[in-house]
Coordinates of C-alpha atoms in Angstrom, one line a residue:
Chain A
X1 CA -59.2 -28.6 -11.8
X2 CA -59.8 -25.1 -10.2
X3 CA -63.1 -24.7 -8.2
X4 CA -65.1 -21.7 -9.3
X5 CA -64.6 -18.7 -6.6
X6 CA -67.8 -18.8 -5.6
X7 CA -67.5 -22.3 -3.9
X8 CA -63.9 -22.4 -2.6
X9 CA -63.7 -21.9 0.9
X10 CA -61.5 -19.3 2.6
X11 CA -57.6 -19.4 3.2
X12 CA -56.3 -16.6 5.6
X13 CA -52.9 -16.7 7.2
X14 CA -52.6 -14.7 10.6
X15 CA -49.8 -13.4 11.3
X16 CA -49.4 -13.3 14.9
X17 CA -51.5 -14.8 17.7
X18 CA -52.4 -10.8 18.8
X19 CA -54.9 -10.8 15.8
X20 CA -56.2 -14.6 15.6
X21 CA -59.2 -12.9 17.2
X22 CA -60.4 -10.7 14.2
X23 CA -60.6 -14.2 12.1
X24 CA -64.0 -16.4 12.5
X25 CA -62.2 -19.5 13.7
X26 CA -65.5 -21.3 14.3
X27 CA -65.7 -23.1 10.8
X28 CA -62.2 -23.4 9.8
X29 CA -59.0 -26.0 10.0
X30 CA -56.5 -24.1 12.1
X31 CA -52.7 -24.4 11.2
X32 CA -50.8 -24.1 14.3
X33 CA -47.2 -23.3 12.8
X34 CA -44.4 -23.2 15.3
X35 CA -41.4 -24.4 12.9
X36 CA -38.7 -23.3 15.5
X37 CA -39.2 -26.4 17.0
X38 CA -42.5 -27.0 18.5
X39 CA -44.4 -28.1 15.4
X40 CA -41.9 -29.5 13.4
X41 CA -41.2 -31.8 17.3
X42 CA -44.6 -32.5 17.7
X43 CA -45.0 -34.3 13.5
X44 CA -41.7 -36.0 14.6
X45 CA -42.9 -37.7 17.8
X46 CA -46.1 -38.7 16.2
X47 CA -44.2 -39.7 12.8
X48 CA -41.9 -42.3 15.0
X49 CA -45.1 -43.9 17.2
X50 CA -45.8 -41.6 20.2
X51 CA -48.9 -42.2 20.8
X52 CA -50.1 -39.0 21.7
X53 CA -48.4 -35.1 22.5
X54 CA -50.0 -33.3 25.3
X55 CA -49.7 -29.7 24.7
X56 CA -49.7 -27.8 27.9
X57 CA -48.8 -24.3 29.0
X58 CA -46.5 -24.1 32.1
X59 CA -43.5 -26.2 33.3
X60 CA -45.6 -26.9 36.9
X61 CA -48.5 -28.7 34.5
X62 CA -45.9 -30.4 32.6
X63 CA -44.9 -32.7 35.3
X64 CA -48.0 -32.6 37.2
X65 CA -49.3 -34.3 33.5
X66 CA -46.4 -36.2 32.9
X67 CA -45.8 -37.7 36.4
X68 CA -49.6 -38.6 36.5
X69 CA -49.8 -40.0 33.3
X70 CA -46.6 -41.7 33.5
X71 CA -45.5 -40.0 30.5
X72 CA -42.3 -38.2 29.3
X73 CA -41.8 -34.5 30.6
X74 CA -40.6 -32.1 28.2
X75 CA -39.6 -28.3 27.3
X76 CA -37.5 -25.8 27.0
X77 CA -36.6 -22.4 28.4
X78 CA -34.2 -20.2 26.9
X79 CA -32.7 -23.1 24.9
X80 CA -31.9 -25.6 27.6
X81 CA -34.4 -28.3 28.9
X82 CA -36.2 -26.8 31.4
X83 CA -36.1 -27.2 35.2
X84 CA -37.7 -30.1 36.1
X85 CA -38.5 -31.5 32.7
X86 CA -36.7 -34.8 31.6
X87 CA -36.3 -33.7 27.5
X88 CA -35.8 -30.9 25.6
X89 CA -37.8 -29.4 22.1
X90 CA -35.3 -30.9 19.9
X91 CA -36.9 -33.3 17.2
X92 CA -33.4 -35.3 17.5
X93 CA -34.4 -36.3 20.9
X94 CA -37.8 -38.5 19.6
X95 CA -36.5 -41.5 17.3
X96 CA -38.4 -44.4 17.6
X97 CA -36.4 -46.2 19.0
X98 CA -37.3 -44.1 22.2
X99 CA -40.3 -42.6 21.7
X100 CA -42.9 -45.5 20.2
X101 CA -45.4 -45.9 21.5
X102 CA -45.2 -43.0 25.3
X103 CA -46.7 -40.1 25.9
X104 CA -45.1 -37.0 25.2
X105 CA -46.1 -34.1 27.7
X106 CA -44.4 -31.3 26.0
X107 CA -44.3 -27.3 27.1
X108 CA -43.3 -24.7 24.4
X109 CA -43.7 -21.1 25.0
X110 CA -45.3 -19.7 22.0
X111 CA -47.1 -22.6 20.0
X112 CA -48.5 -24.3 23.0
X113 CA -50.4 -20.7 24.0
X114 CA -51.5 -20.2 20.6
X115 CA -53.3 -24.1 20.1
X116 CA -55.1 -22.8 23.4
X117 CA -56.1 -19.2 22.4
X118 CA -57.3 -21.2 19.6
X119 CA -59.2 -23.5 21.0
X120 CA -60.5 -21.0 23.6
X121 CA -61.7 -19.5 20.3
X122 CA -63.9 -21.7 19.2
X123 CA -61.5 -23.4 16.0
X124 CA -63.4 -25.9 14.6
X125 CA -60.5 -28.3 13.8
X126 CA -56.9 -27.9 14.5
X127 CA -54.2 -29.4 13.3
X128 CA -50.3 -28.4 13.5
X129 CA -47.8 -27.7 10.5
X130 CA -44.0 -27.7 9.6
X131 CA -42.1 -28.7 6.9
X132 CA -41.1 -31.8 8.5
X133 CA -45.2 -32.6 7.4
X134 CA -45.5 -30.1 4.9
X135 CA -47.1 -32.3 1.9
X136 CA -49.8 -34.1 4.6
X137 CA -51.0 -31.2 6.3
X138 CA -51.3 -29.3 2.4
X139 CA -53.3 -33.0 1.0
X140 CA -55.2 -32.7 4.2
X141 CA -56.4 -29.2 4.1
X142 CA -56.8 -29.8 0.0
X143 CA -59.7 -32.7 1.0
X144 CA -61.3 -31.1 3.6
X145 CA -63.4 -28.3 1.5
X146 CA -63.4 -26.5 4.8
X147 CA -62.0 -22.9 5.3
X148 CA -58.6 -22.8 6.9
X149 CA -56.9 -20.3 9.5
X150 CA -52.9 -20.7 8.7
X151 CA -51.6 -19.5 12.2
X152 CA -48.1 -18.8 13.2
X153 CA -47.1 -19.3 16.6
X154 CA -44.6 -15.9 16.1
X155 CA -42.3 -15.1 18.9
X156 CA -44.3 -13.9 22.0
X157 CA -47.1 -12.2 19.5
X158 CA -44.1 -10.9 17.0
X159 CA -44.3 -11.7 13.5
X160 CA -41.7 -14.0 12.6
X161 CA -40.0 -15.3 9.2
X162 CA -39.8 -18.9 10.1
X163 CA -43.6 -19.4 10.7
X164 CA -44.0 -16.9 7.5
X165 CA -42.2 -18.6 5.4
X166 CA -43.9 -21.8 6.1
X167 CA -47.4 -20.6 5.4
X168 CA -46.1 -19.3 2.6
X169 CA -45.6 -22.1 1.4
X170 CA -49.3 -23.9 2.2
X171 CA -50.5 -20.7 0.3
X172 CA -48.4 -21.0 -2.7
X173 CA -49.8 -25.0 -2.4
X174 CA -53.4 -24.1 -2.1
X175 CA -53.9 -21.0 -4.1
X176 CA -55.9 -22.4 -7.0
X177 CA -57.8 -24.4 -4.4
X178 CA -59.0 -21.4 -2.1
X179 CA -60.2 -18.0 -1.9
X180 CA -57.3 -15.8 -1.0
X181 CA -58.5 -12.3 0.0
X182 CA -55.8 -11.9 2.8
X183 CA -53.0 -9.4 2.3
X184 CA -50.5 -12.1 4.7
X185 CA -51.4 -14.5 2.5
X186 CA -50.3 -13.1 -0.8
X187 CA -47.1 -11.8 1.1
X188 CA -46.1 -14.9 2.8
X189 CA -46.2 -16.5 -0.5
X190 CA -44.3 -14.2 -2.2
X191 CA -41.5 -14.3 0.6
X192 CA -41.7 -18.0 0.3
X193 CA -40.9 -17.8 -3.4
X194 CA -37.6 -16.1 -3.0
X195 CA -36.6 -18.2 0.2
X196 CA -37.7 -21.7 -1.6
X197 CA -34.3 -23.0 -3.4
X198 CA -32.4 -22.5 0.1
X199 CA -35.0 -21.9 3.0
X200 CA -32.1 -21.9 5.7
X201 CA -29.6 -19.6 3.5
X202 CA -32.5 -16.9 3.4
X203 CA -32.9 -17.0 6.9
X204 CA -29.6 -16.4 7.5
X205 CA -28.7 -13.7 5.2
X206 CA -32.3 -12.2 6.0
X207 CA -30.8 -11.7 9.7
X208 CA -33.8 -13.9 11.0
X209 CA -33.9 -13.3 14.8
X210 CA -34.4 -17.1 15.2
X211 CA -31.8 -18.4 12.9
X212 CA -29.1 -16.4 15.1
X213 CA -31.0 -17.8 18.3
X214 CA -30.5 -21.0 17.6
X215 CA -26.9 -21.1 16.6
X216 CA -26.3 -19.4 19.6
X217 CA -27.5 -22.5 21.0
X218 CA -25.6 -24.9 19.4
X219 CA -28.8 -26.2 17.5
X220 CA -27.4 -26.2 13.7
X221 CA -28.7 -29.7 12.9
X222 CA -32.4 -28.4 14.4
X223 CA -32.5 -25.5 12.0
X224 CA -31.5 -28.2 9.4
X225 CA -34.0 -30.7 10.0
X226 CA -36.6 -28.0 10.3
X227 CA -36.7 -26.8 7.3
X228 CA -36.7 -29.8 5.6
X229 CA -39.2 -31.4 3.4
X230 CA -41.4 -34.2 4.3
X231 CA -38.8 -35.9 6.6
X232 CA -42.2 -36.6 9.0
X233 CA -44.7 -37.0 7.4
X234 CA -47.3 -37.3 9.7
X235 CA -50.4 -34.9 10.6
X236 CA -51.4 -34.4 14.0
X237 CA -54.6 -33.5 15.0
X238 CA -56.0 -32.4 17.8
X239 CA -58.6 -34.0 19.5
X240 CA -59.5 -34.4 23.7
X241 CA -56.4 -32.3 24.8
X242 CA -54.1 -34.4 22.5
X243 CA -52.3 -34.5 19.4
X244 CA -52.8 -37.5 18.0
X245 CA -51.4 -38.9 14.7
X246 CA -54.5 -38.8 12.0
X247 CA -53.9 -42.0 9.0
X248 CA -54.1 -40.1 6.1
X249 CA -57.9 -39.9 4.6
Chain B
X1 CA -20.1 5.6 6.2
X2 CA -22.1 2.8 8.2
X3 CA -21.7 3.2 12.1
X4 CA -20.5 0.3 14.4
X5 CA -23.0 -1.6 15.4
X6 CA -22.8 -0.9 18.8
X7 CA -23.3 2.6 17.9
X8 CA -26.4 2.1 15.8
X9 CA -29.7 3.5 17.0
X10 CA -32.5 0.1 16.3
X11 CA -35.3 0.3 13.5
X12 CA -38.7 -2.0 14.1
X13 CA -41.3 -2.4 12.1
X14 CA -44.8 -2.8 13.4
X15 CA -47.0 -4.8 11.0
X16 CA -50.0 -3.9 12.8
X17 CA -51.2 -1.9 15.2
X18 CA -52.1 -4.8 17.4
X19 CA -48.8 -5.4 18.6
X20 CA -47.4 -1.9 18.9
X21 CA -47.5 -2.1 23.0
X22 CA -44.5 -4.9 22.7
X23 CA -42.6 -2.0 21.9
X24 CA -40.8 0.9 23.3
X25 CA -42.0 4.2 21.9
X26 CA -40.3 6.1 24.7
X27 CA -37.0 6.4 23.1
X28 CA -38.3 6.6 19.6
X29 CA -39.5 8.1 16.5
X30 CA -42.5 6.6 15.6
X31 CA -43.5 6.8 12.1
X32 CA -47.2 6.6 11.2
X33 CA -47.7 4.4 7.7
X34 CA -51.2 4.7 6.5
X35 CA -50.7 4.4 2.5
X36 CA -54.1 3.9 1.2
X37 CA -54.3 7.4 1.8
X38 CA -54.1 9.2 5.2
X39 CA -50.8 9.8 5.5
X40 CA -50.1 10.4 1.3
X41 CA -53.0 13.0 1.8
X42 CA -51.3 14.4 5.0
X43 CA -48.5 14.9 3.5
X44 CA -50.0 16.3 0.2
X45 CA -51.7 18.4 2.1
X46 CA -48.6 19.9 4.1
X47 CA -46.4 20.4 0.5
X48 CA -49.3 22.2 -0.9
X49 CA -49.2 24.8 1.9
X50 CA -51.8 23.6 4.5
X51 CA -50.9 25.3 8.1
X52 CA -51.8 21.8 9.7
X53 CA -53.2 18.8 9.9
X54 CA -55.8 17.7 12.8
X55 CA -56.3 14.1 13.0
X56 CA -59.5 13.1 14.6
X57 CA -61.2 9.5 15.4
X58 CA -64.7 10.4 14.8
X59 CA -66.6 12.1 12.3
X60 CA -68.6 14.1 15.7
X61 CA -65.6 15.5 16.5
X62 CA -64.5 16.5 13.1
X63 CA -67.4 18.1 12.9
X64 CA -66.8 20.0 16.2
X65 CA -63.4 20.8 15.7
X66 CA -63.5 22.3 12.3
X67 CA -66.7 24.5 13.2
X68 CA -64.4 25.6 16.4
X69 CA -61.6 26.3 14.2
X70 CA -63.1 27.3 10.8
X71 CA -61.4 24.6 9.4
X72 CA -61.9 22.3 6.7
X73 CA -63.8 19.1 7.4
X74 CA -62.6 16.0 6.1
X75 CA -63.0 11.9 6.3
X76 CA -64.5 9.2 4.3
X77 CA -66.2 6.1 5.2
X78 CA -66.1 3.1 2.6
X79 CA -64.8 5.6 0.4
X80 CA -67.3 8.2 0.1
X81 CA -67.3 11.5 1.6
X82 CA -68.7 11.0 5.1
X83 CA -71.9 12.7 5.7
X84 CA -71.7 16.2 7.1
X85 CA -68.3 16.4 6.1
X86 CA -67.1 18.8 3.1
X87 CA -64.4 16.8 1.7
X88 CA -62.8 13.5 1.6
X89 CA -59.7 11.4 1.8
X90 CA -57.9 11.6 -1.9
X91 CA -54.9 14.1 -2.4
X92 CA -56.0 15.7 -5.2
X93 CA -59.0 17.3 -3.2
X94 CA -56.0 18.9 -1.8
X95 CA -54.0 21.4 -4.2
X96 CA -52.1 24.2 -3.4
X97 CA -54.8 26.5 -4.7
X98 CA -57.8 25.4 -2.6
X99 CA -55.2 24.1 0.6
X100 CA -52.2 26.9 1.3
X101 CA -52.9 28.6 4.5
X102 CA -55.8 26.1 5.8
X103 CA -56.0 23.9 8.6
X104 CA -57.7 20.5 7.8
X105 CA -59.3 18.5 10.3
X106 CA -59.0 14.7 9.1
X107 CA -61.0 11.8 10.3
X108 CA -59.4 8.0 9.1
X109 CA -60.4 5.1 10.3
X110 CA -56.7 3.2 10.7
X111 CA -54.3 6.3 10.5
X112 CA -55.7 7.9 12.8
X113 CA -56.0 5.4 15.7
X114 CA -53.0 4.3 15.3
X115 CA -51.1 8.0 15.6
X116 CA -53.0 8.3 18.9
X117 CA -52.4 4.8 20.0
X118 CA -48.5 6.0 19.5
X119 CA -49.5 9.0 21.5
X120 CA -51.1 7.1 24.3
X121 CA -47.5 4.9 24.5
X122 CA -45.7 7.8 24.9
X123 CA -43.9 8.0 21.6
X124 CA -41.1 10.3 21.9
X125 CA -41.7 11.7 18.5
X126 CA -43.8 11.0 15.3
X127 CA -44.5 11.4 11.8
X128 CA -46.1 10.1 9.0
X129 CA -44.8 8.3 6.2
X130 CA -45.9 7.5 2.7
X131 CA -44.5 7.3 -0.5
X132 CA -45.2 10.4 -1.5
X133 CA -42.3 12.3 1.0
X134 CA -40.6 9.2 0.9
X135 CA -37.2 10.8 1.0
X136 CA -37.9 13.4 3.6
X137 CA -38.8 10.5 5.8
X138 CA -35.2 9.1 5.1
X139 CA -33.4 11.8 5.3
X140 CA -35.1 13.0 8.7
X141 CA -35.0 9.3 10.0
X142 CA -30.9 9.3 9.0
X143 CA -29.7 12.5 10.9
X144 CA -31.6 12.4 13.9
X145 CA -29.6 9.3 15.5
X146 CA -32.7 8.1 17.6
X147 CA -34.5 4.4 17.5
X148 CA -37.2 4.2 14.7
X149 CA -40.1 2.4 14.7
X150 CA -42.0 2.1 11.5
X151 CA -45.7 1.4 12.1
X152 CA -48.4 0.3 9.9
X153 CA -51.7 1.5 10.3
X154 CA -52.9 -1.9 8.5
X155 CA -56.7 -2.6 8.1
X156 CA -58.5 -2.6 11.3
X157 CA -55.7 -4.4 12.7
X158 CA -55.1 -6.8 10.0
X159 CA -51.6 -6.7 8.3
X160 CA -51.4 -5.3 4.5
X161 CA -50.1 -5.3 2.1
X162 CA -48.9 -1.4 0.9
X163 CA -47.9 -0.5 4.3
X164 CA -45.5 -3.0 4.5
X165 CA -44.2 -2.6 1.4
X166 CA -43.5 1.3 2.3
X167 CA -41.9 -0.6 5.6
X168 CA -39.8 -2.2 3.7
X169 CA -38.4 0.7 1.4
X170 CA -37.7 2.7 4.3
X171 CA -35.5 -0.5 5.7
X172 CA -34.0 -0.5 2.5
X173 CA -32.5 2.6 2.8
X174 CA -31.8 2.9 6.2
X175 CA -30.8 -0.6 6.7
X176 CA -26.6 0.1 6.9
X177 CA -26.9 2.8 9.6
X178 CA -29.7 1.4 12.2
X179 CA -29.1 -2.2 14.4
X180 CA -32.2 -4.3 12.4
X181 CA -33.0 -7.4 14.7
X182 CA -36.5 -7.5 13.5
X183 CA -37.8 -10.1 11.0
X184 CA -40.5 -7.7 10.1
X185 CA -38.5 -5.4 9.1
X186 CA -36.4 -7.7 6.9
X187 CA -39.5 -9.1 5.4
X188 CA -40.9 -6.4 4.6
X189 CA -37.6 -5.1 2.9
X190 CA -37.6 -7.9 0.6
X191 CA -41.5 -7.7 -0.5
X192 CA -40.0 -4.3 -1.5
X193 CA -37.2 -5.5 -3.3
X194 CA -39.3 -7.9 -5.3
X195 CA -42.4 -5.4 -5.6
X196 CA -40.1 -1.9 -6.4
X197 CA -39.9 -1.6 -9.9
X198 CA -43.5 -1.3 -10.8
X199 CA -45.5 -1.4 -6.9
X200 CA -49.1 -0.8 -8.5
X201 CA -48.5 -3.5 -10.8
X202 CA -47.1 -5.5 -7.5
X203 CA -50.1 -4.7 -5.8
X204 CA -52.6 -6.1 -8.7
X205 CA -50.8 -9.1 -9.1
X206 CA -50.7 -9.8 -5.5
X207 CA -54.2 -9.5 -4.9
X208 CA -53.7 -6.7 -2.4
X209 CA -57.1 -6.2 -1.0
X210 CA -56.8 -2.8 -0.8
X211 CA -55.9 -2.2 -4.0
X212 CA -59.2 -3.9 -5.4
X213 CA -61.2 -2.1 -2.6
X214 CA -60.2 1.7 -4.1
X215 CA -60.5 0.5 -7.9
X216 CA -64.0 -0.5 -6.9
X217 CA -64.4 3.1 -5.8
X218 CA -62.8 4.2 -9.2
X219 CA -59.4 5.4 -7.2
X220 CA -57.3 4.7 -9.7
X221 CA -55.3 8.3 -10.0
X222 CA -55.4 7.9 -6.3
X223 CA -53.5 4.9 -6.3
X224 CA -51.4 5.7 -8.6
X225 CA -50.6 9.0 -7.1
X226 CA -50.1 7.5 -3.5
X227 CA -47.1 4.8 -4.8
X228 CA -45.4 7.4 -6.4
X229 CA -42.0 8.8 -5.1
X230 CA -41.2 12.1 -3.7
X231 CA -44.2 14.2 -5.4
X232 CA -45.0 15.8 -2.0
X233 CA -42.0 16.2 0.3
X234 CA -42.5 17.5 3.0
X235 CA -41.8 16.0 6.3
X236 CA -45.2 16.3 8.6
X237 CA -44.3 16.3 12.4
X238 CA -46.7 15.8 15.3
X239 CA -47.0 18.8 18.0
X240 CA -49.6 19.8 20.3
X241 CA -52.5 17.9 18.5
X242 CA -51.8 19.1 15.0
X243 CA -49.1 17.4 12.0
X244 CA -47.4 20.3 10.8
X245 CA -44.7 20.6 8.2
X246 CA -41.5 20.3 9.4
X247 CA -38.1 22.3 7.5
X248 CA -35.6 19.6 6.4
X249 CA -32.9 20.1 9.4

């Protein structure tokens, strides 16, 4: 049953990290959404028993981390693994069989900055999102009664149709739930409803910069696998520097 | 006939004026998008025989500038007329009666910044866009050959949903003949697709804050007005300060 207006908390979906800071992050759920690949990496690790995903900003820090933690480096630049680094930001490289139970210190360009800018704001909670753990991250949000900041990772601050498509699709989830007085919001969802029946079609016929990216890089079965359904379908949270796998409440 | 791609000048669209330094206005025409109703009024204005436009931040210097210039003074804030001003922000405040041979002096909150936020990145050229001169725009935009950049004025920096949807027309149309490697732009071309057969009606079912912002002020001929096609076409052109109306070439 639909809450009356007056109690539902707040959905808003930003963009691009270059205007998180006009939205009160302070008693809100943030969405970090990076679906091309951090996000939909990071639900995979978690899904197949990492134990935790350390989120850090430069390649220097990801060794530092991973060499003092005796952890697993990882990262990409430009498509390959980066310098230094042991892995790479494909999900493909995290089955179980590998990664149960290590430490995954992993370096992404745009989501990793934009978890930070978010907790340097103040975000209550946060939590990442793909489609790989589409259906935990919307039950989650659904039980929390809190307000929630859907916020797309983008590609260095612009707006991408990957990350838009994906909250589109929390929105289209939550609408009845929350109060929706956020222009992105309505529009994401209404992208989302034509891309739905063939996400990766749209985003090739829609010319998305990414899509083309990618198969430049060889990384078909990526795009694949990340913009598919509920194929991980755990929710990490962060907590203490760390993205840690949450049981569901 | 569409032009090689190599050939093809680019088209961008900015969703927000918060991320208009990640791209180059040196090269470009710059197209100011402020729907909800700067630039419909501008270019209302202009076809109804206006001898310029001056856009101004502040209400002090409207003030100052029309007393200077004899001018008309004009600006709203939460859409009343804002106090020592004479008129305010709607287009039919401007007919050719009152308007031919006048210079209006025009304080908006998000137009306005954003044309001299174009300004201060050294835009090669601008003008402003709206539905209303909707095919001068396109026309203009077609023959001169340069790169385009659509930018929305937004909401004080927030993405919305009527400037976008204007984005995305323009893409429509000009899609074939520019180089379009910019999921904004494609984004907003399909909201436009979906939305162009009835755009108010788009704009009510989608929640669009705006729209319910300007019904609350009773602007309902003003919004009707402001997504319809071609009833002012005129092409207004930034020189020296001042929009002026440009001859189709």
């Amino acid at each position: 049953m639909s809450k009356e207006t007056a109690e539902k908390p707040s959905l808003y979906t930003v963009l691009t990290p270059a205007v998180l800071s006009l939205y009160d992050l302070k008693k809100s759920v943030v969405v970090i959404i990076d679906i091309l690949r951090a996000t939909s990496t990071i639900a995979t690790a978690l899904h197949n028993g990492a134990r935790e995903v350390i989120p850090v900003d430069s390649i220097a820090e990801c060794i530092r981390i991973s060499k003092q933690l005796d952890a697993i480096s990882a990262g990409e630049r430009d498509g390959k693994i980066a310098e230094g680094l042991e892995f790479g930001n494909t999900p493909f490289d995290y089955n179980r069989d590998f990664i149960e139970g290590k430490t995954l210190v992993l370096t992404t360009t745009n989501g990793t900055r934009l978890l930070h800018l978010a907790l340097a704001s103040g975000a209550d909670e946060i939590i990442t999102g793909s489609f790989c753990n589409f259906s935990s991250v919307v039950d989650y949000l659904r039980k929390q009664n809190k307000n929630v900041i859907l916020a797309c990772a983008a590609w260095r601050d612009k707006v991408n149709m990957e990350d838009t498509l994906y909250a589109g699709a929390v929105v289209q989830q939550l609408m009845s739930d929350f109060s929706v007085n956020c222009d992105s919001s309505h529009m994401a969802a209404s992208l989302y409803e034509l891309a739905k029946h063939d996400l990766l079609g749209f985003m090739k016929t829609q010319n998305a910069s990414h899509y083309h990216r990618l198969m430049g890089f060889g990384a078909e079965e990526d795009l694949k696998y990340c913009f598919t359904l509920d194929n991980a379908g755990t929710l990490p949270v962060y907590r203490n520097g760390r993205l840690v796998a949450s049981s569901p409440a």
